[in-house]
Amino acid sequence: MKYTKMLPYKLKKALPAIGMMGSMLMTTSCEQEKDDYENQQKTIELKFTPTDVHNIIYIYPDVVTRTVSDTIIKYVNDPTVKTIYLVPEGDWSNELSNNVNAIRVNILEYPINYSSKVRGKGDFNFRLGEASKVPEDSLWYVRNGWTINKYR
């Protein structure tokens, strides 16, 4: 009976408690590894203006062909890149409702459809009322991450 005098707790109670503590430590370390991996991934912002969209798409002058830029292809294939944001800059207030549709169809749909990593970010300051003339297009902009006339 010396053995029972050395241990103040019964072995039946001590083993489950030790097991619980061990499992709690394992859960914490797994969550920490996941957080470390997410912190290592980065986000990229590609800016474009009404007159310069070469960061996101190539438009061939000879034919009516458009392709996603090499910059986007490079970032999509990079496993450390989590999200690629397309950010509009400059003054978009000269664009009429038909141009709101043309920007979507001829420029922005190509990179958005190319990869799920590509998203919109930022604000288009279209002329007041022009985006509301094409509601399906303005909803597409908002659904993909952009805002329209946020500051007005």
Short mmCIF file of C-alpha atoms in Angstrom, two decimals:
data_model
loop_
_atom_site.label_atom_id
_atom_site.label_comp_id
_atom_site.label_asym_id
_atom_site.label_seq_id
_atom_site.Cartn_x
_atom_site.Cartn_y
_atom_site.Cartn_z
CA MET A 1 0.00 0.00 0.00
CA LYS A 2 2.97 2.32 -0.24
CA TYR A 3 1.95 3.07 -3.80
CA THR A 4 -1.35 4.70 -2.82
CA LYS A 5 0.35 6.86 -0.23
CA MET A 6 2.70 8.38 -2.84
CA LEU A 7 -0.12 9.46 -5.17
CA PRO A 8 -2.61 11.85 -3.57
CA TYR A 9 -5.19 11.28 -6.36
CA LYS A 10 -6.57 8.03 -7.58
CA LEU A 11 -5.20 6.88 -10.90
CA LYS A 12 -8.74 6.69 -12.34
CA LYS A 13 -9.10 10.47 -12.04
CA ALA A 14 -5.57 11.49 -13.03
CA LEU A 15 -5.32 9.74 -16.41
CA PRO A 16 -8.40 11.36 -18.00
CA ALA A 17 -7.29 14.78 -16.75
CA ILE A 18 -3.85 14.35 -18.31
CA GLY A 19 -5.46 13.19 -21.56
CA MET A 20 -7.72 16.25 -21.66
CA MET A 21 -4.79 18.60 -21.11
CA GLY A 22 -2.82 16.93 -23.90
CA SER A 23 -5.68 17.19 -26.38
CA MET A 24 -6.16 20.87 -25.55
CA LEU A 25 -2.50 21.54 -26.29
CA MET A 26 -2.74 19.76 -29.64
CA THR A 27 -5.80 21.79 -30.69
CA THR A 28 -4.07 25.06 -29.90
CA SER A 29 -0.97 24.18 -31.92
CA CYS A 30 -3.02 23.17 -34.98
CA GLU A 31 -4.95 26.43 -34.93
CA GLN A 32 -1.71 28.36 -34.59
CA GLU A 33 -0.25 26.64 -37.67
CA LYS A 34 -3.36 27.55 -39.67
CA ASP A 35 -3.12 31.20 -38.56
CA ASP A 36 0.58 31.29 -39.48
CA TYR A 37 -0.21 29.98 -42.98
CA GLU A 38 -2.95 32.58 -43.50
CA ASN A 39 -0.63 35.35 -42.30
CA GLN A 40 2.01 34.26 -44.84
CA GLN A 41 -0.42 34.67 -47.73
CA LYS A 42 -0.56 38.16 -49.20
CA THR A 43 -3.01 40.32 -51.09
CA ILE A 44 -2.12 42.23 -54.24
CA GLU A 45 -3.70 45.46 -55.52
CA LEU A 46 -3.57 46.13 -59.24
CA LYS A 47 -4.60 49.69 -60.05
CA PHE A 48 -6.09 50.81 -63.35
CA THR A 49 -7.44 54.06 -64.79
CA PRO A 50 -9.86 54.86 -67.63
CA THR A 51 -6.91 55.30 -69.98
CA ASP A 52 -4.57 52.58 -68.67
CA VAL A 53 -5.74 49.01 -68.10
CA HIS A 54 -2.56 47.16 -69.09
CA ASN A 55 -2.14 45.81 -65.51
CA ILE A 56 -5.25 43.69 -65.83
CA ILE A 57 -5.88 42.99 -69.52
CA TYR A 58 -4.16 43.05 -72.92
CA ILE A 59 -6.18 44.43 -75.81
CA TYR A 60 -4.66 43.49 -79.17
CA PRO A 61 -5.08 46.39 -81.65
CA ASP A 62 -5.11 44.21 -84.79
CA VAL A 63 -8.05 42.06 -83.75
CA VAL A 64 -10.78 42.30 -81.17
CA THR A 65 -9.07 39.81 -78.86
CA ARG A 66 -8.48 40.42 -75.18
CA THR A 67 -6.54 38.31 -72.73
CA VAL A 68 -5.71 38.53 -69.06
CA SER A 69 -2.38 40.25 -68.40
CA ASP A 70 0.77 38.34 -67.54
CA THR A 71 0.79 40.11 -64.17
CA ILE A 72 -2.52 38.53 -63.17
CA ILE A 73 -1.46 35.12 -64.50
CA LYS A 74 1.75 35.33 -62.45
CA TYR A 75 -0.11 36.22 -59.23
CA VAL A 76 -2.83 33.60 -59.78
CA ASN A 77 -0.17 30.89 -60.11
CA ASP A 78 1.69 32.10 -57.00
CA PRO A 79 0.56 30.01 -53.99
CA THR A 80 1.51 32.76 -51.53
CA VAL A 81 -1.03 35.17 -53.06
CA LYS A 82 -4.46 34.86 -51.48
CA THR A 83 -6.40 37.62 -53.28
CA ILE A 84 -5.78 39.95 -56.21
CA TYR A 85 -7.77 43.18 -55.97
CA LEU A 86 -8.53 45.30 -59.04
CA VAL A 87 -8.65 48.91 -57.85
CA PRO A 88 -9.98 51.72 -60.07
CA GLU A 89 -8.19 55.06 -59.89
CA GLY A 90 -8.72 58.39 -61.52
CA ASP A 91 -11.84 60.10 -62.78
CA TRP A 92 -14.59 57.86 -64.17
CA SER A 93 -17.24 60.62 -64.24
CA ASN A 94 -17.12 60.96 -68.05
CA GLU A 95 -18.46 57.42 -68.55
CA LEU A 96 -22.06 57.15 -69.78
CA SER A 97 -24.35 54.15 -69.21
CA ASN A 98 -23.19 52.36 -72.37
CA ASN A 99 -19.59 52.75 -71.19
CA VAL A 100 -20.49 51.29 -67.77
CA ASN A 101 -21.54 48.15 -69.64
CA ALA A 102 -18.51 48.24 -71.97
CA ILE A 103 -16.05 48.49 -69.07
CA ARG A 104 -17.64 45.45 -67.48
CA VAL A 105 -17.84 43.31 -70.63
CA ASN A 106 -14.62 44.34 -72.38
CA ILE A 107 -12.25 44.83 -69.44
CA LEU A 108 -13.32 43.57 -66.03
CA GLU A 109 -15.07 40.29 -66.80
CA TYR A 110 -11.92 38.70 -68.22
CA PRO A 111 -9.82 38.75 -65.02
CA ILE A 112 -12.85 38.14 -62.74
CA ASN A 113 -13.82 35.02 -64.71
CA TYR A 114 -10.19 33.89 -65.00
CA SER A 115 -9.71 33.06 -61.33
CA SER A 116 -11.57 33.10 -58.04
CA LYS A 117 -8.56 34.90 -56.54
CA VAL A 118 -9.41 38.05 -58.51
CA ARG A 119 -11.87 40.46 -56.84
CA GLY A 120 -12.83 44.10 -57.09
CA LYS A 121 -12.05 46.78 -54.54
CA GLY A 122 -12.56 50.52 -54.48
CA ASP A 123 -15.05 52.97 -55.93
CA PHE A 124 -16.11 53.90 -59.45
CA ASN A 125 -17.23 57.54 -59.53
CA PHE A 126 -19.46 57.26 -62.61
CA ARG A 127 -21.58 60.23 -63.66
CA LEU A 128 -24.60 60.46 -61.35
CA GLY A 129 -27.51 58.35 -62.57
CA GLU A 130 -25.62 56.58 -65.36
CA ALA A 131 -24.98 53.33 -63.49
CA SER A 132 -28.65 53.11 -62.47
CA LYS A 133 -29.65 53.07 -66.15
CA VAL A 134 -28.06 49.61 -66.42
CA PRO A 135 -29.03 47.91 -63.13
CA GLU A 136 -27.73 44.47 -64.11
CA ASP A 137 -24.27 45.96 -64.64
CA SER A 138 -24.24 48.03 -61.47
CA LEU A 139 -25.30 44.95 -59.48
CA TRP A 140 -22.47 42.99 -61.11
CA TYR A 141 -19.95 45.64 -59.97
CA VAL A 142 -21.23 45.53 -56.39
CA ARG A 143 -21.39 41.72 -56.31
CA ASN A 144 -17.73 41.54 -57.32
CA GLY A 145 -16.49 43.96 -54.66
CA TRP A 146 -16.60 47.48 -56.09
CA THR A 147 -18.77 50.39 -55.00
CA ILE A 148 -20.37 52.97 -57.26
CA ASN A 149 -20.43 56.64 -56.26
CA LYS A 150 -19.78 55.83 -52.63
CA TYR A 151 -18.98 59.40 -51.64
CA ARG A 152 -22.03 61.04 -53.22
#
